[in-house]
CSV table of C-alpha atoms and ligand atoms in Angstrom, one decimal:
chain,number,residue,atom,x,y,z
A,476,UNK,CA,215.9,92.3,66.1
A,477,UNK,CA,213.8,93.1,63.1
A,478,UNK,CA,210.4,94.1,63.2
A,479,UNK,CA,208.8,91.0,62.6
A,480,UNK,CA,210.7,89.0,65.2
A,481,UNK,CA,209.6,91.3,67.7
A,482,UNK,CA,206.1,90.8,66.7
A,483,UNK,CA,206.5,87.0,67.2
A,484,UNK,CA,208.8,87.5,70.6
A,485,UNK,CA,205.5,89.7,71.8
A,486,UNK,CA,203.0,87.2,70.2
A,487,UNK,CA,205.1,84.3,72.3
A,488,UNK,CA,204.8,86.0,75.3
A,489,UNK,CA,201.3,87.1,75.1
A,490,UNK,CA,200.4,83.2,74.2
A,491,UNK,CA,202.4,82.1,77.2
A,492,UNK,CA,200.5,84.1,79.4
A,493,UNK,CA,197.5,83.2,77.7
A,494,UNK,CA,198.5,79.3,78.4
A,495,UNK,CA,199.6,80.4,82.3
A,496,UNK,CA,196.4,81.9,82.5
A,497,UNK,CA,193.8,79.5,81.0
A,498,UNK,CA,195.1,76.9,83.3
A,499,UNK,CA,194.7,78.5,87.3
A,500,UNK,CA,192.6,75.4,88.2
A,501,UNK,CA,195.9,73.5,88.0
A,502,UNK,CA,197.5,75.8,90.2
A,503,UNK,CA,195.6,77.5,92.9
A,504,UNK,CA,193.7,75.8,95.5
A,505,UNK,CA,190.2,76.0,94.7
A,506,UNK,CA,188.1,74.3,97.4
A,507,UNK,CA,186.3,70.8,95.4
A,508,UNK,CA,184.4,69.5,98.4
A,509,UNK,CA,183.7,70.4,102.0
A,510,UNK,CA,182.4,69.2,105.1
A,511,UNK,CA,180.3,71.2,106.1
A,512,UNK,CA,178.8,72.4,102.7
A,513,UNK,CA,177.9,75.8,102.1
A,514,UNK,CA,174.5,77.0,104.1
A,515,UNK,CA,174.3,73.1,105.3
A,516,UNK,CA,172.3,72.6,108.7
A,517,UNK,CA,174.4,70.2,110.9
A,518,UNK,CA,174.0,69.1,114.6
A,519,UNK,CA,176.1,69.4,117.1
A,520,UNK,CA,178.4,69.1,119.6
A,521,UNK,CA,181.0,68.0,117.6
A,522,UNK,CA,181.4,68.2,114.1
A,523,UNK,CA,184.4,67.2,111.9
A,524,UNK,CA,185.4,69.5,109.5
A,525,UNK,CA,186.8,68.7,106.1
A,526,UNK,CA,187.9,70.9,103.5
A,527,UNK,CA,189.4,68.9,100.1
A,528,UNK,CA,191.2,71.4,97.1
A,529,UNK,CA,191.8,70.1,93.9
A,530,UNK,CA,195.4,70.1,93.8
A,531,UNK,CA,198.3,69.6,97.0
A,532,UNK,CA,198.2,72.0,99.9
A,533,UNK,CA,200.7,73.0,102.0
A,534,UNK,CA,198.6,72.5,105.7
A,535,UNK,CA,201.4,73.9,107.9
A,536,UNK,CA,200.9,77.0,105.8
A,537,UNK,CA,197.2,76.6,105.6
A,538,UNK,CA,194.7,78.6,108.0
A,539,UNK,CA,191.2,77.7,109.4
A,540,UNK,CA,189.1,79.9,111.4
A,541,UNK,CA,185.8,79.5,112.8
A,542,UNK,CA,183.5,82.6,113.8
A,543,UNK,CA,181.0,81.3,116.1
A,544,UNK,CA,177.7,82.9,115.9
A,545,UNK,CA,178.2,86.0,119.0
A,546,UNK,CA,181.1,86.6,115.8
A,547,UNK,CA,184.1,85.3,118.1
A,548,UNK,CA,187.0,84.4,115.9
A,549,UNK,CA,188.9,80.8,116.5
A,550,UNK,CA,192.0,79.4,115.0
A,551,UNK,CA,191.3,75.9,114.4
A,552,UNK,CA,194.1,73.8,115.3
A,553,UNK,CA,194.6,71.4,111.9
A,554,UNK,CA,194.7,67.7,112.3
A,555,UNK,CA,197.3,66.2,110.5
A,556,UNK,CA,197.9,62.8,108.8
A,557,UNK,CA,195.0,63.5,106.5
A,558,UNK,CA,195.6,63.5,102.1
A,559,UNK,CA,197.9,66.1,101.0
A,560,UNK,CA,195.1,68.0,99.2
A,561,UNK,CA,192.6,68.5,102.1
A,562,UNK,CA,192.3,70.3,105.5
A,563,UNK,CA,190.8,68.9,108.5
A,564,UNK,CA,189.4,69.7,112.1
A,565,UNK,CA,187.6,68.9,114.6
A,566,UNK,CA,184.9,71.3,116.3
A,567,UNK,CA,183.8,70.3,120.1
A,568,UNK,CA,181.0,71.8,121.9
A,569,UNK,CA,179.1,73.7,119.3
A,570,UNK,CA,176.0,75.6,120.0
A,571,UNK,CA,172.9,76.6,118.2
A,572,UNK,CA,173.4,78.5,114.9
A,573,UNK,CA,175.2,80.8,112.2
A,574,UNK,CA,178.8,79.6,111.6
A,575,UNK,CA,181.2,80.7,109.6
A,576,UNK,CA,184.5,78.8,108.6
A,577,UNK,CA,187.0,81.0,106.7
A,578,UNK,CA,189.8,79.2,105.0
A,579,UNK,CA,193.0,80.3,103.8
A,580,UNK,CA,195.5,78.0,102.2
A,581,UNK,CA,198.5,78.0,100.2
A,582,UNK,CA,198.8,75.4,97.3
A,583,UNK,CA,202.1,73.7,96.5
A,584,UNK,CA,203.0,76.4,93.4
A,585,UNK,CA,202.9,79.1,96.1
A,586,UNK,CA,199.4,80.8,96.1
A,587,UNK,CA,197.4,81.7,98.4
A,588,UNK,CA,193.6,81.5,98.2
A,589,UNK,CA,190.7,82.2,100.6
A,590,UNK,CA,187.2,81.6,101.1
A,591,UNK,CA,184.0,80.8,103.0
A,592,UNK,CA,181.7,78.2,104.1
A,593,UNK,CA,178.3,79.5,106.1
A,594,UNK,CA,176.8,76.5,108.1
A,595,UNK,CA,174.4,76.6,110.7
A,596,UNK,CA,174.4,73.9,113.8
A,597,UNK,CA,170.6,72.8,114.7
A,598,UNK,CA,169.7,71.0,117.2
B,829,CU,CU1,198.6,79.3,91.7
């Protein structure tokens, strides 16, 4: 290889990283819409939770936990049958104030991504 087909070989990788890289919205699951929203007041006793991400999910592989506000952790069990980009649950006998829902899911391409949504239940 001479020296300036190296250059290009190194200039087509850097641009195909570039490309990977300038499209992650595409790829990962990033959370688009949620129910609950972030720091929204809802009322209890039963709420039901939906989580949408703006590209396919793989729920089976998908995690949702609930930390109630004396900090006691929950798996949620997922109800199924819902679009292949969201997440959804049901929450039963909720009490007065700070939730937290932590989400971890893994999109189709193999990622994993996590977050939080802070709610609190009013009466
Ligand atoms: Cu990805």
């Amino acid at each position: 290889m001479r020296g300036r087909d190296i250059v290009l070989a190194i200039g087509g990788a850097a641009a195909a990283i570039w490309i990977e890289g300038a499209r992650p919205a595409q790829a990962h699951a990033v959370l688009s819409e949620s129910t609950p929203r972030e720091a929204q007041i809802v009322f209890g006793p039963d709420l039901d939770v939906e989580l949408r991400f703006n590209c396919r999910i793989d729920a089976r592989r998908s995690r949702l936990l609930l930390i109630s506000p004396d900090m006691h952790g929950t798996m949620l069990p997922l109800l199924e049958g819902g679009a292949a980009d969201e997440l959804r649950a049901g929450l039963h006998d909720l009490r007065r104030g700070a939730y937290r829902l932590h989400w971890q899911v893994l999109s189709v391409d193999g990622h994993i991504t996590r977050g939080d949504i802070s709610f609190r239940v009013g009466r």
